[in-house]
Amino acid sequence: MKLQFKRSSWAGPYGIFLLLFVILPLVLVGAYALYDGDGHFTLANMAAFFTDPKFSDSFLLSLEIAIENTLICILLGYPAAYILANKELNRSAVTALLFILPMWINALMRTMATAEIFAVLGVRYGKGTLLFGMAYDYLPFMIYPIYNILSKMDRSYSEAAQDLGASPATVFRKVTLPLSLPGVMSGVMMVFMPTVSTFAISEILTNNKIQLFGSVINEQFNNLMWNQGAALSFMMLIIIGLTTVIFGGDEQVSEGGLV
Amino acid sequence: MKAKKAVAQAYLWLILLILYAPIIFIAVFSFTTAKSLGNWTGFTFELYRNLFTGASSDSAALMSALKTTLLIALTASVFSTALGTLAAIGIHNMRGRSKAAIQFVNNIPMLNPDIITGVSLFLLFVFLHFSQGYVTVILAHITFCTPYVVLSVLPKLSQMNPNIYEAALDLGATPSQALWKVLIPELRAGMLSGFILAFTMSLDDFAVTFFTRGAVGLETLSTYIYADSRKGGLTPELKPMMTIIFLAVLVVLLLVNLNNFRKEKKTNR
């Protein structure tokens, strides 16, 4: 049902706001990427991404870390979400709440706490601490959407499969898992996107030993190399665009999630 | 079944233990003052006292960072809620291509990584020669918060009865009366959840603030912690602050969900 009155113009201010603060800035990223500091057109900034090993290596490393982190989160998070959503295995809503509670605490604060523990335990900073700390940071973001979709799932599907003689393993493989895939996709978006672009979290977790692509971009802007920084940001935009197309960005937004 | 349940519960609690170990660790060591980590030099509230009295320059800076964070989050989410609610009403009444276009652009800030939002807005402010500080940070926060408000209010609009606004007009209400007395009360729940989402998004932000704050010395909790971690030594008063924030979040979430728990108990029985 549509409202009868004409109120479409009320979106006007927001339309202008979006043009100014979303569209124009993105256009500027592309524009700065294609010019040098003196305002002459150049492809050198873009080319440097492929030719300068500092850029391409950190880019590939970021991609690798983000993929590994996403996989770790799925492997640890899926069983947890499954158990949480299963009334026979877990009855307490408080446990579910405890799992998503960290989502409300400032990410850098939680990262700092993890880094402190590493320091006390005497663990050497490096890729291990990075992967552990990132999984720690992002696990709730994987568990939440999967838990959400599993707990809303109509149980009659799996019961029907069981009645028709499917073993529990088959029920899971042919019914539960496929039905929960949209939740996994949302989780992938919520975990992969921030990890591929982070810089503060990785710097804190490795004591600056490992420079991810985000750190390299930040470094360009710190050193007033805006055009080079814009070109690298542009490359990251491409990766993000591809991920969105592959994993679908329509429903990844968590709805506040107060259970 | 029993064994299966025990294994499942053990798995859940093992993960919870790992998730909470750092927070518990910080909370425990917020009650001692040892400089070197993991050293226990006796129980004391000294760090808590320092935090609230601003005894050291660090703790005063930390408190002011907390205030800045809250101030920015509050301002940005109030503006976002107003802008986003209006936009949602407009979008709900749009059709065809323009509706699809504005909804598509509305999704961009949510999908963009923080660093891209931050960098692109930084370039915008540089391009417009807009000097950076509180205003630019708040504008940037409104940019990435408003889409969440729009998405929270839109479903409420499709749920509401379209005739009651018309009825108000027919009964002689002016459009602005109808907005304040009919539309907004109907949309209140969506606006509230949009506001809360916007507020938490703003609180959690680091990268966007980092790129749009300029050189006026503006510090939020996130940028303060980042600067601290680069210096090497963490401000000791961060420990009591984090403990308090954690407990506050826990209490708020438990209160909000209290009704759910009660309902669940009933259905379980």
Short mmCIF file of C-alpha atoms in Angstrom, two decimals:
data_model
loop_
_atom_site.label_atom_id
_atom_site.label_comp_id
_atom_site.label_asym_id
_atom_site.label_seq_id
_atom_site.Cartn_x
_atom_site.Cartn_y
_atom_site.Cartn_z
CA MET A 1 0.00 0.00 0.00
CA LYS A 2 1.26 3.42 -0.92
CA LEU A 3 0.53 6.60 0.91
CA GLN A 4 -1.76 8.75 -1.17
CA PHE A 5 -0.10 12.08 -0.51
CA LYS A 6 2.83 13.39 -2.51
CA ARG A 7 5.75 13.44 -0.17
CA SER A 8 8.45 12.28 -2.54
CA SER A 9 10.03 15.74 -2.44
CA TRP A 10 10.92 15.19 1.22
CA ALA A 11 13.83 13.08 0.08
CA GLY A 12 15.20 16.15 -1.69
CA PRO A 13 17.54 17.37 1.05
CA TYR A 14 18.97 13.89 1.52
CA GLY A 15 19.39 13.52 -2.24
CA ILE A 16 21.50 16.67 -2.33
CA PHE A 17 23.38 15.52 0.77
CA LEU A 18 24.19 12.17 -0.89
CA LEU A 19 25.39 13.91 -4.06
CA LEU A 20 27.69 16.17 -2.07
CA PHE A 21 28.99 13.75 0.58
CA VAL A 22 28.90 10.36 -1.18
CA ILE A 23 29.01 10.74 -4.97
CA LEU A 24 31.30 13.77 -5.26
CA PRO A 25 33.91 12.38 -2.81
CA LEU A 26 34.08 9.10 -4.73
CA VAL A 27 34.46 10.99 -8.01
CA LEU A 28 37.25 12.97 -6.36
CA VAL A 29 39.07 9.75 -5.41
CA GLY A 30 39.09 8.80 -9.08
CA ALA A 31 40.08 12.31 -10.15
CA TYR A 32 42.95 12.68 -7.68
CA ALA A 33 44.18 9.23 -8.70
CA LEU A 34 44.52 10.36 -12.31
CA TYR A 35 46.43 13.59 -11.67
CA ASP A 36 49.86 14.38 -10.33
CA GLY A 37 50.59 16.99 -7.66
CA ASP A 38 50.84 19.76 -10.26
CA GLY A 39 47.45 19.06 -11.79
CA HIS A 40 48.64 17.23 -14.91
CA PHE A 41 46.90 14.10 -16.10
CA THR A 42 48.94 10.96 -15.42
CA LEU A 43 48.56 7.21 -15.18
CA ALA A 44 51.72 6.91 -13.08
CA ASN A 45 49.87 6.66 -9.75
CA MET A 46 47.79 3.78 -11.01
CA ALA A 47 50.78 2.13 -12.63
CA ALA A 48 52.75 2.33 -9.38
CA PHE A 49 50.21 -0.01 -7.82
CA PHE A 50 51.39 -2.75 -10.17
CA THR A 51 55.07 -1.88 -10.45
CA ASP A 52 55.99 -0.85 -6.90
CA PRO A 53 56.34 -4.09 -4.91
CA LYS A 54 55.61 -2.19 -1.69
CA PHE A 55 52.08 -1.53 -2.92
CA SER A 56 51.34 -4.80 -4.66
CA ASP A 57 52.85 -6.94 -1.88
CA SER A 58 50.88 -5.24 0.88
CA PHE A 59 47.77 -5.48 -1.26
CA LEU A 60 48.18 -9.23 -1.75
CA LEU A 61 49.02 -9.68 1.93
CA SER A 62 45.84 -7.81 2.93
CA LEU A 63 43.81 -9.97 0.61
CA GLU A 64 45.42 -13.12 2.01
CA ILE A 65 44.90 -12.09 5.65
CA ALA A 66 41.29 -11.06 4.98
CA ILE A 67 40.49 -14.37 3.28
CA GLU A 68 42.19 -16.38 6.04
CA ASN A 69 40.42 -14.38 8.72
CA THR A 70 37.05 -14.85 7.02
CA LEU A 71 37.63 -18.62 6.77
CA ILE A 72 38.68 -18.85 10.42
CA CYS A 73 35.56 -16.92 11.42
CA ILE A 74 33.33 -19.25 9.39
CA LEU A 75 34.98 -22.38 10.80
CA LEU A 76 34.72 -21.20 14.40
CA GLY A 77 31.52 -19.20 14.06
CA TYR A 78 29.25 -21.54 12.14
CA PRO A 79 29.23 -24.32 14.75
CA ALA A 80 28.73 -21.75 17.48
CA ALA A 81 25.80 -20.13 15.64
CA TYR A 82 24.35 -23.58 14.92
CA ILE A 83 24.48 -24.59 18.57
CA LEU A 84 23.10 -21.24 19.73
CA ALA A 85 20.12 -21.47 17.39
CA ASN A 86 19.37 -25.11 18.20
CA LYS A 87 16.78 -25.35 20.97
CA GLU A 88 17.90 -28.88 21.90
CA LEU A 89 21.51 -27.89 22.38
CA ASN A 90 21.11 -24.45 23.88
CA ARG A 91 18.12 -22.96 25.64
CA SER A 92 19.63 -19.83 27.06
CA ALA A 93 19.16 -16.54 25.27
CA VAL A 94 21.75 -15.08 27.62
CA THR A 95 24.50 -17.14 25.97
CA ALA A 96 23.47 -15.79 22.58
CA LEU A 97 23.56 -12.28 24.00
CA LEU A 98 27.07 -12.84 25.38
CA PHE A 99 28.26 -13.77 21.90
CA ILE A 100 27.07 -10.59 20.24
CA LEU A 101 27.78 -8.24 23.13
CA PRO A 102 31.36 -7.46 21.99
CA MET A 103 29.86 -5.92 18.83
CA TRP A 104 28.85 -2.96 20.98
CA ILE A 105 32.29 -2.30 22.39
CA ASN A 106 34.71 -0.06 20.57
CA ALA A 107 36.81 -2.22 18.25
CA LEU A 108 40.10 -0.54 19.05
CA MET A 109 39.47 -1.02 22.75
CA ARG A 110 38.97 -4.74 22.29
CA THR A 111 42.00 -4.92 20.04
CA MET A 112 44.09 -3.11 22.62
CA ALA A 113 42.98 -5.62 25.26
CA THR A 114 44.05 -8.54 23.05
CA ALA A 115 47.39 -6.95 22.33
CA GLU A 116 47.92 -6.52 26.09
CA ILE A 117 47.34 -10.23 26.64
CA PHE A 118 49.89 -11.07 23.95
CA ALA A 119 52.38 -8.78 25.63
CA VAL A 120 51.86 -10.39 29.03
CA LEU A 121 52.09 -13.92 27.66
CA GLY A 122 55.23 -12.94 25.82
CA VAL A 123 53.86 -13.98 22.42
CA ARG A 124 55.92 -12.55 19.58
CA TYR A 125 53.97 -10.10 17.43
CA GLY A 126 53.52 -11.20 13.84
CA LYS A 127 51.11 -12.95 11.53
CA GLY A 128 49.95 -15.31 14.28
CA THR A 129 48.91 -12.54 16.64
CA LEU A 130 47.34 -10.67 13.73
CA LEU A 131 45.14 -13.60 12.67
CA PHE A 132 44.21 -14.49 16.23
CA GLY A 133 43.38 -10.91 17.15
CA MET A 134 41.35 -10.31 14.01
CA ALA A 135 39.36 -13.52 14.47
CA TYR A 136 38.74 -12.38 18.02
CA ASP A 137 37.55 -8.98 16.79
CA TYR A 138 35.29 -10.19 14.01
CA LEU A 139 33.91 -13.54 15.21
CA PRO A 140 30.72 -11.97 16.64
CA PHE A 141 30.03 -10.39 13.23
CA MET A 142 30.10 -13.84 11.63
CA ILE A 143 28.10 -15.58 14.36
CA TYR A 144 25.32 -12.99 14.51
CA PRO A 145 23.92 -13.18 10.94
CA ILE A 146 24.21 -16.99 10.81
CA TYR A 147 22.54 -17.33 14.21
CA ASN A 148 19.84 -14.94 13.06
CA ILE A 149 18.95 -16.91 9.96
CA LEU A 150 19.22 -20.31 11.65
CA SER A 151 16.92 -19.34 14.49
CA LYS A 152 14.29 -18.02 12.08
CA MET A 153 14.48 -21.13 9.91
CA ASP A 154 11.34 -23.21 9.60
CA ARG A 155 12.12 -26.47 11.40
CA SER A 156 9.54 -28.40 9.42
CA TYR A 157 11.98 -28.61 6.48
CA SER A 158 14.59 -30.53 8.43
CA GLU A 159 11.91 -32.58 10.18
CA ALA A 160 10.42 -33.53 6.82
CA ALA A 161 13.85 -34.60 5.57
CA GLN A 162 14.32 -36.67 8.71
CA ASP A 163 10.92 -38.31 8.34
CA LEU A 164 11.78 -39.20 4.78
CA GLY A 165 14.79 -41.11 6.05
CA ALA A 166 17.70 -38.72 5.76
CA SER A 167 20.49 -39.17 8.27
CA PRO A 168 21.32 -36.16 10.49
CA ALA A 169 24.44 -35.53 8.38
CA THR A 170 22.40 -35.53 5.18
CA VAL A 171 19.77 -33.25 6.71
CA PHE A 172 22.49 -30.79 7.59
CA ARG A 173 24.22 -31.00 4.22
CA LYS A 174 21.12 -30.87 2.03
CA VAL A 175 18.70 -28.76 4.07
CA THR A 176 20.15 -26.71 6.92
CA LEU A 177 23.39 -25.64 5.29
CA PRO A 178 21.87 -24.42 1.99
CA LEU A 179 19.13 -22.55 3.84
CA SER A 180 21.67 -20.82 6.06
CA LEU A 181 23.93 -19.69 3.22
CA PRO A 182 22.47 -16.15 3.02
CA GLY A 183 23.52 -15.72 6.65
CA VAL A 184 27.03 -16.92 5.84
CA MET A 185 27.16 -14.46 2.93
CA SER A 186 26.17 -11.59 5.22
CA GLY A 187 28.80 -12.73 7.67
CA VAL A 188 31.42 -12.82 4.93
CA MET A 189 30.55 -9.24 3.99
CA MET A 190 30.67 -8.07 7.60
CA VAL A 191 34.04 -9.75 8.21
CA PHE A 192 35.89 -9.56 4.90
CA MET A 193 35.17 -5.90 4.11
CA PRO A 194 36.56 -4.40 7.30
CA THR A 195 39.53 -6.78 7.49
CA VAL A 196 40.71 -6.13 3.95
CA SER A 197 40.75 -2.40 4.59
CA THR A 198 41.82 -2.09 8.22
CA PHE A 199 44.96 -0.37 9.32
CA ALA A 200 44.68 0.55 12.99
CA ILE A 201 43.75 -2.95 14.13
CA SER A 202 46.59 -4.62 12.26
CA GLU A 203 49.12 -2.07 13.46
CA ILE A 204 48.11 -2.54 17.10
CA LEU A 205 48.09 -6.35 16.81
CA THR A 206 51.53 -6.59 15.25
CA ASN A 207 53.18 -3.60 16.88
CA ASN A 208 53.61 -2.12 13.36
CA LYS A 209 55.57 -5.15 12.16
CA ILE A 210 53.08 -6.02 9.44
CA GLN A 211 51.86 -3.29 7.09
CA LEU A 212 48.56 -4.07 5.46
CA PHE A 213 47.24 -2.17 2.45
CA GLY A 214 45.23 0.18 4.66
CA SER A 215 48.42 1.21 6.47
CA VAL A 216 50.11 1.90 3.15
CA ILE A 217 47.20 4.11 2.03
CA ASN A 218 47.29 5.94 5.35
CA GLU A 219 51.04 6.43 4.97
CA GLN A 220 50.53 8.11 1.57
CA PHE A 221 48.10 10.61 3.06
CA ASN A 222 50.39 11.17 6.06
CA ASN A 223 53.21 12.05 3.68
CA LEU A 224 50.92 14.37 1.68
CA MET A 225 51.05 12.04 -1.34
CA TRP A 226 47.32 12.49 -1.87
CA ASN A 227 47.29 11.48 -5.53
CA GLN A 228 49.13 8.22 -4.87
CA GLY A 229 46.88 7.58 -1.86
CA ALA A 230 43.81 8.20 -4.01
CA ALA A 231 45.04 5.74 -6.64
CA LEU A 232 45.53 3.03 -4.00
CA SER A 233 42.10 3.79 -2.51
CA PHE A 234 40.65 3.43 -5.99
CA MET A 235 42.15 -0.08 -6.23
CA MET A 236 40.59 -0.96 -2.89
CA LEU A 237 37.23 0.32 -4.14
CA ILE A 238 37.48 -2.12 -7.03
CA ILE A 239 38.04 -5.05 -4.65
CA ILE A 240 35.14 -3.95 -2.48
CA GLY A 241 32.91 -3.57 -5.54
CA LEU A 242 33.79 -7.07 -6.72
CA THR A 243 33.15 -8.56 -3.28
CA THR A 244 29.77 -6.84 -3.11
CA VAL A 245 28.79 -8.18 -6.52
CA ILE A 246 29.89 -11.71 -5.63
CA PHE A 247 28.46 -11.92 -2.12
CA GLY A 248 25.48 -9.60 -2.60
CA GLY A 249 25.25 -6.42 -0.58
CA ASP A 250 21.49 -6.10 -0.29
CA GLU A 251 20.86 -7.74 3.03
CA GLN A 252 24.18 -7.51 4.76
CA VAL A 253 23.06 -4.75 7.04
CA SER A 254 22.41 -5.96 10.55
CA GLU A 255 19.19 -4.56 11.91
CA GLY A 256 20.50 -3.22 15.17
CA GLY A 257 20.45 -6.74 16.42
CA LEU A 258 19.11 -6.22 19.91
CA VAL A 259 18.30 -9.95 19.63
CA MET B 1 21.74 -36.54 23.04
CA LYS B 2 23.08 -35.66 26.48
CA ALA B 3 26.69 -36.17 25.43
CA LYS B 4 26.08 -34.16 22.28
CA LYS B 5 24.62 -31.34 24.32
CA ALA B 6 27.56 -31.39 26.72
CA VAL B 7 30.04 -31.17 23.86
CA ALA B 8 28.04 -28.33 22.28
CA GLN B 9 27.90 -26.39 25.53
CA ALA B 10 31.60 -26.97 26.15
CA TYR B 11 32.36 -25.57 22.70
CA LEU B 12 30.24 -22.47 23.30
CA TRP B 13 31.83 -21.74 26.65
CA LEU B 14 35.33 -22.33 25.34
CA ILE B 15 34.80 -19.70 22.65
CA LEU B 16 33.19 -17.35 25.14
CA LEU B 17 36.16 -17.83 27.46
CA ILE B 18 38.55 -16.83 24.67
CA LEU B 19 36.33 -13.91 23.65
CA TYR B 20 36.15 -12.57 27.17
CA ALA B 21 39.65 -13.37 28.41
CA PRO B 22 41.13 -10.02 27.37
CA ILE B 23 38.22 -8.04 28.79
CA ILE B 24 38.35 -9.92 32.11
CA PHE B 25 42.11 -9.48 32.18
CA ILE B 26 41.77 -5.72 31.72
CA ALA B 27 39.04 -5.55 34.35
CA VAL B 28 41.14 -7.43 36.92
CA PHE B 29 44.21 -5.29 36.36
CA SER B 30 42.17 -2.10 36.55
CA PHE B 31 42.29 -2.62 40.31
CA THR B 32 46.04 -2.42 40.68
CA THR B 33 48.55 0.19 39.63
CA ALA B 34 51.59 -1.83 38.57
CA LYS B 35 53.32 -0.14 35.66
CA SER B 36 54.49 -3.34 33.99
CA LEU B 37 51.71 -5.50 32.67
CA GLY B 38 50.45 -8.54 34.49
CA ASN B 39 52.10 -7.43 37.71
CA TRP B 40 49.85 -7.37 40.72
CA THR B 41 50.87 -4.83 43.36
CA GLY B 42 47.84 -4.97 45.57
CA PHE B 43 44.19 -4.07 45.29
CA THR B 44 43.41 -0.39 44.88
CA PHE B 45 40.87 1.96 43.33
CA GLU B 46 43.59 4.42 42.46
CA LEU B 47 43.18 4.17 38.67
CA TYR B 48 39.45 4.76 39.02
CA ARG B 49 40.11 7.77 41.22
CA ASN B 50 42.65 9.12 38.74
CA LEU B 51 40.24 8.64 35.89
CA PHE B 52 37.50 10.72 37.47
CA THR B 53 39.64 13.38 39.12
CA GLY B 54 41.92 13.83 36.13
CA ALA B 55 44.91 13.44 38.45
CA SER B 56 47.39 12.89 35.62
CA SER B 57 47.48 14.73 32.32
CA ASP B 58 46.83 11.39 30.61
CA SER B 59 43.64 10.68 32.50
CA ALA B 60 42.36 14.20 31.86
CA ALA B 61 43.05 13.74 28.13
CA LEU B 62 41.30 10.37 28.21
CA MET B 63 38.21 11.82 29.87
CA SER B 64 38.09 14.64 27.35
CA ALA B 65 38.39 12.09 24.52
CA LEU B 66 35.41 10.23 25.99
CA LYS B 67 33.40 13.45 26.15
CA THR B 68 34.31 14.33 22.55
CA THR B 69 33.31 10.85 21.41
CA LEU B 70 29.91 11.10 23.09
CA LEU B 71 29.33 14.65 21.89
CA ILE B 72 30.10 13.77 18.28
CA ALA B 73 28.01 10.60 18.43
CA LEU B 74 25.04 12.44 19.94
CA THR B 75 25.14 15.37 17.49
CA ALA B 76 25.65 13.15 14.46
CA SER B 77 22.91 10.71 15.38
CA VAL B 78 20.36 13.46 16.13
CA PHE B 79 20.99 15.05 12.72
CA SER B 80 21.04 11.63 11.04
CA THR B 81 17.71 10.69 12.57
CA ALA B 82 16.06 13.89 11.37
CA LEU B 83 17.58 13.74 7.89
CA GLY B 84 17.06 10.00 7.52
CA THR B 85 13.42 10.03 8.66
CA LEU B 86 12.53 12.78 6.22
CA ALA B 87 14.42 10.97 3.49
CA ALA B 88 12.64 7.69 4.26
CA ILE B 89 9.22 9.37 3.99
CA GLY B 90 10.28 10.84 0.66
CA ILE B 91 11.77 7.59 -0.66
CA HIS B 92 8.67 5.66 0.38
CA ASN B 93 6.61 7.93 -1.86
CA MET B 94 8.97 7.82 -4.81
CA ARG B 95 8.64 5.48 -7.73
CA GLY B 96 10.67 3.88 -10.48
CA ARG B 97 14.19 4.84 -11.35
CA SER B 98 14.70 7.76 -9.01
CA LYS B 99 13.65 5.57 -6.07
CA ALA B 100 16.03 2.80 -7.10
CA ALA B 101 18.83 5.32 -7.63
CA ILE B 102 18.55 6.98 -4.24
CA GLN B 103 18.30 3.60 -2.49
CA PHE B 104 21.41 2.44 -4.33
CA VAL B 105 23.39 5.53 -3.30
CA ASN B 106 22.04 5.16 0.24
CA ASN B 107 23.73 1.73 0.40
CA ILE B 108 27.14 3.02 -0.64
CA PRO B 109 28.27 4.46 2.72
CA MET B 110 27.31 1.20 4.43
CA LEU B 111 29.28 -0.93 2.00
CA ASN B 112 32.28 1.35 1.73
CA PRO B 113 35.11 0.46 4.08
CA ASP B 114 35.75 3.18 6.67
CA ILE B 115 39.08 4.05 5.18
CA ILE B 116 37.51 4.81 1.77
CA THR B 117 34.77 6.90 3.36
CA GLY B 118 37.43 8.73 5.34
CA VAL B 119 39.82 9.27 2.44
CA SER B 120 37.10 10.37 0.02
CA LEU B 121 35.64 12.88 2.48
CA PHE B 122 39.13 14.13 3.28
CA LEU B 123 39.64 14.80 -0.43
CA LEU B 124 36.24 16.54 -0.59
CA PHE B 125 37.13 18.91 2.23
CA VAL B 126 40.55 19.57 0.71
CA PHE B 127 38.93 20.18 -2.67
CA LEU B 128 36.38 22.61 -1.22
CA HIS B 129 39.05 24.30 0.96
CA PHE B 130 36.90 23.52 3.98
CA SER B 131 39.04 23.66 7.11
CA GLN B 132 38.81 20.40 9.04
CA GLY B 133 37.76 19.99 12.63
CA TYR B 134 34.60 19.22 14.62
CA VAL B 135 32.25 20.30 11.81
CA THR B 136 33.85 18.05 9.20
CA VAL B 137 33.97 15.08 11.59
CA ILE B 138 30.28 15.50 12.41
CA LEU B 139 29.36 15.89 8.72
CA ALA B 140 31.34 12.73 7.96
CA HIS B 141 29.61 10.83 10.76
CA ILE B 142 26.20 11.98 9.50
CA THR B 143 27.22 10.62 6.09
CA PHE B 144 27.82 7.06 7.26
CA CYS B 145 25.09 7.04 9.97
CA THR B 146 22.05 8.32 8.02
CA PRO B 147 21.70 5.25 5.74
CA TYR B 148 21.04 3.12 8.82
CA VAL B 149 18.25 5.48 9.91
CA VAL B 150 16.70 5.38 6.42
CA LEU B 151 16.74 1.57 6.46
CA SER B 152 15.23 1.46 9.96
CA VAL B 153 12.37 3.85 9.16
CA LEU B 154 11.40 2.54 5.69
CA PRO B 155 9.83 -0.74 6.94
CA LYS B 156 7.70 1.16 9.48
CA LEU B 157 6.33 3.29 6.63
CA SER B 158 5.22 0.26 4.66
CA GLN B 159 3.62 -1.20 7.78
CA MET B 160 1.55 1.84 8.67
CA ASN B 161 -1.97 2.50 7.52
CA PRO B 162 -1.70 5.15 4.78
CA ASN B 163 -5.20 6.46 5.47
CA ILE B 164 -4.58 7.92 8.90
CA TYR B 165 -2.39 10.72 7.53
CA GLU B 166 -5.08 11.47 4.96
CA ALA B 167 -7.73 11.36 7.66
CA ALA B 168 -5.78 13.90 9.70
CA LEU B 169 -5.65 16.22 6.69
CA ASP B 170 -9.36 15.73 5.96
CA LEU B 171 -10.17 16.59 9.56
CA GLY B 172 -8.44 19.92 9.11
CA ALA B 173 -4.88 19.29 10.28
CA THR B 174 -2.17 21.26 8.51
CA PRO B 175 0.52 19.10 6.85
CA SER B 176 2.98 20.00 9.60
CA GLN B 177 0.47 19.08 12.31
CA ALA B 178 -0.18 15.81 10.53
CA LEU B 179 3.56 15.17 10.44
CA TRP B 180 4.15 15.81 14.12
CA LYS B 181 0.91 14.36 15.49
CA VAL B 182 0.37 11.42 13.16
CA LEU B 183 3.40 10.40 11.11
CA ILE B 184 6.18 10.79 13.67
CA PRO B 185 4.37 8.91 16.46
CA GLU B 186 3.76 6.05 14.02
CA LEU B 187 7.42 5.98 13.00
CA ARG B 188 8.84 6.39 16.50
CA ALA B 189 10.05 2.80 16.92
CA GLY B 190 11.93 2.85 13.60
CA MET B 191 13.42 6.24 14.36
CA LEU B 192 14.59 5.03 17.75
CA SER B 193 16.32 1.93 16.42
CA GLY B 194 17.86 4.05 13.65
CA PHE B 195 19.09 6.52 16.25
CA ILE B 196 20.63 3.77 18.39
CA LEU B 197 22.34 2.22 15.35
CA ALA B 198 23.67 5.60 14.25
CA PHE B 199 24.92 6.30 17.77
CA THR B 200 26.80 3.01 18.09
CA MET B 201 28.25 3.32 14.58
CA SER B 202 29.57 6.74 15.46
CA LEU B 203 31.00 5.57 18.80
CA ASP B 204 32.83 2.73 17.11
CA ASP B 205 34.33 4.77 14.30
CA PHE B 206 38.04 5.27 13.96
CA ALA B 207 39.14 5.68 10.33
CA VAL B 208 36.59 8.29 9.24
CA THR B 209 37.33 10.51 12.24
CA PHE B 210 41.03 9.99 11.73
CA PHE B 211 40.93 11.32 8.16
CA THR B 212 38.46 14.19 8.64
CA ARG B 213 39.55 15.73 11.95
CA GLY B 214 42.29 17.94 10.52
CA ALA B 215 44.98 19.32 12.79
CA VAL B 216 42.89 20.92 15.55
CA GLY B 217 43.89 18.26 18.08
CA LEU B 218 40.49 16.60 18.17
CA GLU B 219 40.71 13.20 19.89
CA THR B 220 37.98 10.60 20.23
CA LEU B 221 38.45 7.42 22.23
CA SER B 222 39.44 5.53 19.08
CA THR B 223 42.02 8.04 17.89
CA TYR B 224 43.32 8.37 21.45
CA ILE B 225 43.87 4.62 21.75
CA TYR B 226 45.51 4.54 18.31
CA ALA B 227 47.91 7.34 19.24
CA ASP B 228 48.57 5.64 22.58
CA SER B 229 49.40 2.32 20.95
CA ARG B 230 51.85 4.00 18.60
CA LYS B 231 53.64 5.64 21.50
CA GLY B 232 54.06 2.21 23.06
CA GLY B 233 52.84 2.83 26.59
CA LEU B 234 49.11 2.62 27.17
CA THR B 235 47.48 5.09 29.52
CA PRO B 236 46.82 3.03 32.68
CA GLU B 237 43.46 4.74 33.20
CA LEU B 238 42.21 3.09 29.99
CA LYS B 239 41.75 -0.08 32.03
CA PRO B 240 39.14 1.27 34.45
CA MET B 241 37.46 3.15 31.62
CA MET B 242 37.14 0.02 29.51
CA THR B 243 35.83 -1.92 32.52
CA ILE B 244 33.14 0.69 33.13
CA ILE B 245 32.14 0.85 29.45
CA PHE B 246 31.91 -2.93 29.28
CA LEU B 247 29.72 -3.14 32.37
CA ALA B 248 27.50 -0.32 31.06
CA VAL B 249 26.98 -2.10 27.73
CA LEU B 250 26.27 -5.38 29.53
CA VAL B 251 23.67 -3.79 31.81
CA VAL B 252 21.96 -1.90 28.97
CA LEU B 253 21.74 -5.00 26.77
CA LEU B 254 20.45 -7.16 29.62
CA LEU B 255 17.78 -4.57 30.44
CA VAL B 256 16.74 -4.19 26.79
CA ASN B 257 16.46 -7.94 26.42
CA LEU B 258 14.84 -8.67 29.77
CA ASN B 259 11.40 -8.98 28.19
CA ASN B 260 12.69 -11.38 25.55
CA PHE B 261 14.20 -13.60 28.22
CA ARG B 262 10.95 -13.69 30.18
CA LYS B 263 8.94 -14.61 27.10
CA GLU B 264 11.42 -17.31 26.24
CA LYS B 265 11.28 -18.84 29.72
CA LYS B 266 7.54 -19.14 29.35
CA THR B 267 7.65 -20.80 25.93
CA ASN B 268 10.39 -23.15 27.06
CA ARG B 269 8.24 -24.54 29.81
#
